[in-house]
Amino acid sequence: MKKIAGTTLFLLGMVVFGQTKEDSIQFSKISTEVLNNGKSYNELRELTKNIGHRLSGSEAYEKSVKWAEQKLRDAGADKVWLQEVMVPVWERGKESLHIKTSSGNWKSLKMLSLGNSEGTGGKDVSGEIIMVKSIEEYNRLPAEKVKDKIVFFNYPFSQSFIETFKGYSDAAKYRVTAASLTAKKGGKFAIIRSLSSAFDDVPHTGAMRYEDNISKIPAVAIGSTTADELEALLKSQKITATLNSNCGMKGEKLSHSVIGEMTGKKDQSIIVVGGHLDSWDVGEGAHDDGAGIVQSIEVLRTFKKLGIKNNHTIRVVCFANEENGVKGGIQYGKTVKENNEKHLFAIESDAGGFAPRGIALDMDEAKRKQIQGWSELFLPYGVYNFSERFSGTDLYPLHDMGIPAAELIPDSQRYFDIHHTEEDTFEKVNRRELLLGAVAMTQIIYMIDKNW
């Protein structure tokens, strides 16, 4: 690295990128403004405490649409609108899971039905539990060993991965496939060990899927300590389980994503920053993904407050239905294509409101190297990881259209302790960490707007 006429030049491979002293000064202004005057934390309190969890299709989600619409106007958007989206309606209802030991005693287990699961129709469904530690072990079981049984998939979240999202990805196949795997061999319902990095008794929900032409049997999750206790019991005795649940799909309904933007001064090419407005129906959806919503609105507010004249249109998208359908992201991508809108870049925050550590870059190598060439600007703010290659779930339709996509990378160590649980509440969010995420997103949008 060497300095030439006030410009720091970085050499990556054979490509040289420039960044000016002005950029460093602007980064500092952005950070100072957000950390001192940012409204993200207070807005997250409003969203979580006044509205709470926001499952697609629920009355609470519709309240959050009106809330987001007003917050975008307050932040200074010159255009705000609602984008129509047909979303699935899934309801949980009452549910219970009991086990009976060889002594004849019944015990209630703390549990959650998995999202999109069908229930028992309010009737008791009972059977003997059999346990497997992996899909491979399950696949070796003959169908007659599974028929009329309850299958307990006791696959633990791997503690070996430093990046906990890799542990989550490794275990997620059990949540997604357990019901259909069990149904194929005639089982009555499936129990999974929650996708949790914590050792506690908090069950995690999350989306599961049914295969076509396979019976839609229930699937539920139990916490880590309950899973360990159940494993110990099964080693010494026969255990019977009874599930009673009222969850299920209730068709579709019209809902909305919420969009606000500041029109570009140079052209109307679009830079997207966003998160998803919906959450699961437990907890308050604070980290997942209230944090991403308020951080995205903060980007727009900061540009406005600092008087940064954006060259391109900066658009905030509060996506509907990420959790159990991704219908908001799909509809947004479809509309972009239909309207032939030019998008330069899109970034989502959907990995929690913890301290930012990097930005994942899902784009061609030339653009990756250009952004990586700005990395020293971010170092004073604790943001250093630009090596990952992925983007937010809502942005997949844009990425598939060739639009450069990205995702904020917060510190992940605590995220899967509370992900998709009753523990995902406002109190788990640290004000400075949340605001620093908004700082990093504003800074990357500033650099993209200036240089692309």
Tab-separated table of N, CA and C in Angstrom, residues 316-380:
chain	number	residue	atom	x	y	z
A	316	VAL	N	-35.385	1.249	-0.297
A	316	VAL	CA	-35.526	0.362	0.859
A	316	VAL	C	-36.708	-0.568	0.600
A	317	VAL	N	-36.457	-1.874	0.728
A	317	VAL	CA	-37.528	-2.858	0.548
A	317	VAL	C	-37.700	-3.644	1.840
A	318	CYS	N	-38.907	-3.568	2.388
A	318	CYS	CA	-39.288	-4.371	3.563
A	318	CYS	C	-40.085	-5.557	3.022
A	319	PHE	N	-39.396	-6.669	2.818
A	319	PHE	CA	-39.980	-7.804	2.120
A	319	PHE	C	-41.008	-8.541	2.973
A	320	ALA	N	-42.085	-8.959	2.328
A	320	ALA	CA	-43.092	-9.806	2.966
A	320	ALA	C	-42.686	-11.274	2.867
A	321	ASN	N	-43.065	-12.072	3.880
A	321	ASN	CA	-43.115	-13.536	3.754
A	321	ASN	C	-41.784	-14.224	3.466
A	322	GLU	N	-40.703	-13.739	4.029
A	322	GLU	CA	-39.441	-14.466	3.856
A	322	GLU	C	-39.469	-15.792	4.591
A	323	GLU	N	-40.087	-15.826	5.761
A	323	GLU	CA	-39.957	-16.987	6.630
A	323	GLU	C	-40.609	-18.254	6.085
A	324	ASN	N	-41.780	-18.153	5.509
A	324	ASN	CA	-42.432	-19.399	5.097
A	324	ASN	C	-42.972	-19.352	3.679
A	325	GLY	N	-42.160	-18.742	2.793
A	325	GLY	CA	-42.567	-18.752	1.389
A	325	GLY	C	-41.726	-17.913	0.454
A	326	VAL	N	-41.076	-16.877	0.959
A	326	VAL	CA	-40.254	-15.942	0.157
A	326	VAL	C	-41.083	-15.291	-0.948
A	327	LYS	N	-42.382	-15.159	-0.707
A	327	LYS	CA	-43.245	-14.606	-1.754
A	327	LYS	C	-42.945	-13.136	-2.027
A	328	GLY	N	-42.514	-12.382	-1.002
A	328	GLY	CA	-42.176	-10.978	-1.221
A	328	GLY	C	-40.978	-10.817	-2.126
A	329	GLY	N	-39.925	-11.598	-1.879
A	329	GLY	CA	-38.738	-11.534	-2.723
A	329	GLY	C	-39.018	-11.975	-4.145
A	330	ILE	N	-39.815	-13.024	-4.282
A	330	ILE	CA	-40.165	-13.520	-5.622
A	330	ILE	C	-40.966	-12.480	-6.389
A	331	GLN	N	-41.953	-11.873	-5.725
A	331	GLN	CA	-42.777	-10.872	-6.384
A	331	GLN	C	-41.955	-9.641	-6.751
A	332	TYR	N	-41.039	-9.246	-5.871
A	332	TYR	CA	-40.201	-8.085	-6.179
A	332	TYR	C	-39.366	-8.359	-7.433
A	333	GLY	N	-38.741	-9.528	-7.494
A	333	GLY	CA	-37.947	-9.865	-8.669
A	333	GLY	C	-38.777	-9.903	-9.944
A	334	LYS	N	-39.980	-10.448	-9.834
A	334	LYS	CA	-40.881	-10.508	-10.992
A	334	LYS	C	-41.225	-9.103	-11.481
A	335	THR	N	-41.499	-8.192	-10.545
A	335	THR	CA	-41.848	-6.816	-10.909
A	335	THR	C	-40.668	-6.088	-11.545
A	336	VAL	N	-39.468	-6.330	-11.020
A	336	VAL	CA	-38.260	-5.733	-11.613
A	336	VAL	C	-38.135	-6.137	-13.074
A	337	LYS	N	-38.358	-7.415	-13.326
A	337	LYS	CA	-38.236	-7.917	-14.693
A	337	LYS	C	-39.336	-7.340	-15.591
A	338	GLU	N	-40.561	-7.319	-15.077
A	338	GLU	CA	-41.683	-6.814	-15.871
A	338	GLU	C	-41.518	-5.334	-16.206
A	339	ASN	N	-41.001	-4.564	-15.255
A	339	ASN	CA	-40.843	-3.120	-15.455
A	339	ASN	C	-39.511	-2.746	-16.087
A	340	ASN	N	-38.677	-3.773	-16.323
A	340	ASN	CA	-37.366	-3.550	-16.930
A	340	ASN	C	-36.558	-2.497	-16.148
A	341	GLU	N	-36.584	-2.613	-14.809
A	341	GLU	CA	-35.859	-1.677	-13.958
A	341	GLU	C	-34.381	-2.064	-13.889
A	342	LYS	N	-33.526	-1.092	-13.992
A	342	LYS	CA	-32.089	-1.338	-13.896
A	342	LYS	C	-31.658	-1.297	-12.438
A	343	HIS	N	-31.177	-2.419	-11.938
A	343	HIS	CA	-30.666	-2.502	-10.569
A	343	HIS	C	-29.146	-2.654	-10.608
A	344	LEU	N	-28.457	-1.837	-9.827
A	344	LEU	CA	-27.001	-1.889	-9.780
A	344	LEU	C	-26.493	-2.838	-8.710
A	345	PHE	N	-27.218	-2.926	-7.598
A	345	PHE	CA	-26.708	-3.614	-6.421
A	345	PHE	C	-27.859	-3.800	-5.445
A	346	ALA	N	-27.800	-4.879	-4.651
A	346	ALA	CA	-28.808	-5.100	-3.607
A	346	ALA	C	-28.146	-5.756	-2.414
A	347	ILE	N	-28.463	-5.269	-1.223
A	347	ILE	CA	-27.938	-5.846	0.006
A	347	ILE	C	-29.070	-6.035	1.002
A	348	GLU	N	-29.021	-7.144	1.724
A	348	GLU	CA	-30.017	-7.429	2.746
A	348	GLU	C	-29.326	-7.639	4.086
A	349	SER	N	-29.992	-7.231	5.156
A	349	SER	CA	-29.563	-7.560	6.509
A	349	SER	C	-30.565	-8.546	7.076
A	350	ASP	N	-30.156	-9.810	7.214
A	350	ASP	CA	-31.057	-10.845	7.729
A	350	ASP	C	-30.255	-11.905	8.471
A	351	ALA	N	-29.325	-11.457	9.300
A	351	ALA	CA	-28.530	-12.402	10.083
A	351	ALA	C	-28.377	-11.917	11.517
A	352	GLY	N	-29.305	-11.051	11.947
A	352	GLY	CA	-29.287	-10.570	13.311
A	352	GLY	C	-28.704	-9.179	13.446
A	353	GLY	N	-29.028	-8.549	14.580
A	353	GLY	CA	-28.572	-7.187	14.833
A	353	GLY	C	-27.308	-7.130	15.666
A	354	PHE	N	-26.466	-8.147	15.565
A	354	PHE	CA	-25.209	-8.168	16.301
A	354	PHE	C	-24.156	-7.330	15.584
A	355	ALA	N	-22.998	-7.160	16.209
A	355	ALA	CA	-21.949	-6.304	15.649
A	355	ALA	C	-21.546	-6.775	14.264
A	356	PRO	N	-21.453	-5.860	13.295
A	356	PRO	CA	-21.099	-6.249	11.935
A	356	PRO	C	-19.632	-6.664	11.842
A	357	ARG	N	-19.395	-7.716	11.068
A	357	ARG	CA	-18.029	-8.207	10.875
A	357	ARG	C	-17.613	-8.263	9.408
A	358	GLY	N	-18.573	-8.129	8.504
A	358	GLY	CA	-18.222	-8.191	7.088
A	358	GLY	C	-19.430	-8.019	6.202
A	359	ILE	N	-19.197	-8.156	4.909
A	359	ILE	CA	-20.259	-8.104	3.907
A	359	ILE	C	-19.989	-9.210	2.899
A	360	ALA	N	-20.921	-10.130	2.750
A	360	ALA	CA	-20.793	-11.201	1.764
A	360	ALA	C	-21.134	-10.655	0.387
A	361	LEU	N	-20.388	-11.082	-0.623
A	361	LEU	CA	-20.501	-10.516	-1.962
A	361	LEU	C	-20.805	-11.610	-2.970
A	362	ASP	N	-22.020	-11.607	-3.497
A	362	ASP	CA	-22.472	-12.629	-4.434
A	362	ASP	C	-22.597	-12.001	-5.820
A	363	MET	N	-21.475	-11.921	-6.515
A	363	MET	CA	-21.423	-11.182	-7.787
A	363	MET	C	-20.189	-11.603	-8.568
A	364	ASP	N	-20.002	-11.034	-9.756
A	364	ASP	CA	-18.848	-11.432	-10.559
A	364	ASP	C	-17.537	-10.982	-9.904
A	365	GLU	N	-16.465	-11.602	-10.321
A	365	GLU	CA	-15.185	-11.422	-9.638
A	365	GLU	C	-14.668	-9.996	-9.723
A	366	ALA	N	-14.902	-9.321	-10.841
A	366	ALA	CA	-14.411	-7.942	-10.986
A	366	ALA	C	-15.052	-7.022	-9.951
A	367	LYS	N	-16.351	-7.173	-9.759
A	367	LYS	CA	-17.037	-6.326	-8.779
A	367	LYS	C	-16.664	-6.724	-7.357
A	368	ARG	N	-16.484	-8.015	-7.132
A	368	ARG	CA	-16.014	-8.454	-5.811
A	368	ARG	C	-14.675	-7.806	-5.465
A	369	LYS	N	-13.761	-7.833	-6.405
A	369	LYS	CA	-12.434	-7.261	-6.157
A	369	LYS	C	-12.504	-5.744	-5.948
A	370	GLN	N	-13.398	-5.099	-6.679
A	370	GLN	CA	-13.536	-3.658	-6.483
A	370	GLN	C	-13.972	-3.349	-5.054
A	371	ILE	N	-14.995	-4.060	-4.571
A	371	ILE	CA	-15.480	-3.816	-3.208
A	371	ILE	C	-14.430	-4.233	-2.180
A	372	GLN	N	-13.760	-5.356	-2.433
A	372	GLN	CA	-12.697	-5.776	-1.523
A	372	GLN	C	-11.578	-4.740	-1.456
A	373	GLY	N	-11.416	-3.998	-2.537
A	373	GLY	CA	-10.409	-2.941	-2.569
A	373	GLY	C	-10.724	-1.762	-1.668
A	374	TRP	N	-11.958	-1.713	-1.175
A	374	TRP	CA	-12.350	-0.648	-0.237
A	374	TRP	C	-12.239	-1.106	1.219
A	375	SER	N	-11.728	-2.297	1.436
A	375	SER	CA	-11.839	-2.925	2.754
A	375	SER	C	-11.188	-2.118	3.875
A	376	GLU	N	-10.083	-1.422	3.613
A	376	GLU	CA	-9.427	-0.685	4.701
A	376	GLU	C	-10.274	0.478	5.207
A	377	LEU	N	-11.156	0.974	4.376
A	377	LEU	CA	-12.071	2.013	4.848
A	377	LEU	C	-12.964	1.494	5.974
A	378	PHE	N	-13.287	0.201	5.906
A	378	PHE	CA	-14.213	-0.391	6.869
A	378	PHE	C	-13.534	-0.867	8.154
A	379	LEU	N	-12.227	-1.057	8.117
A	379	LEU	CA	-11.529	-1.645	9.259
A	379	LEU	C	-11.735	-0.884	10.571
A	380	PRO	N	-11.715	0.459	10.577
A	380	PRO	CA	-11.927	1.160	11.854
A	380	PRO	C	-13.279	0.885	12.494
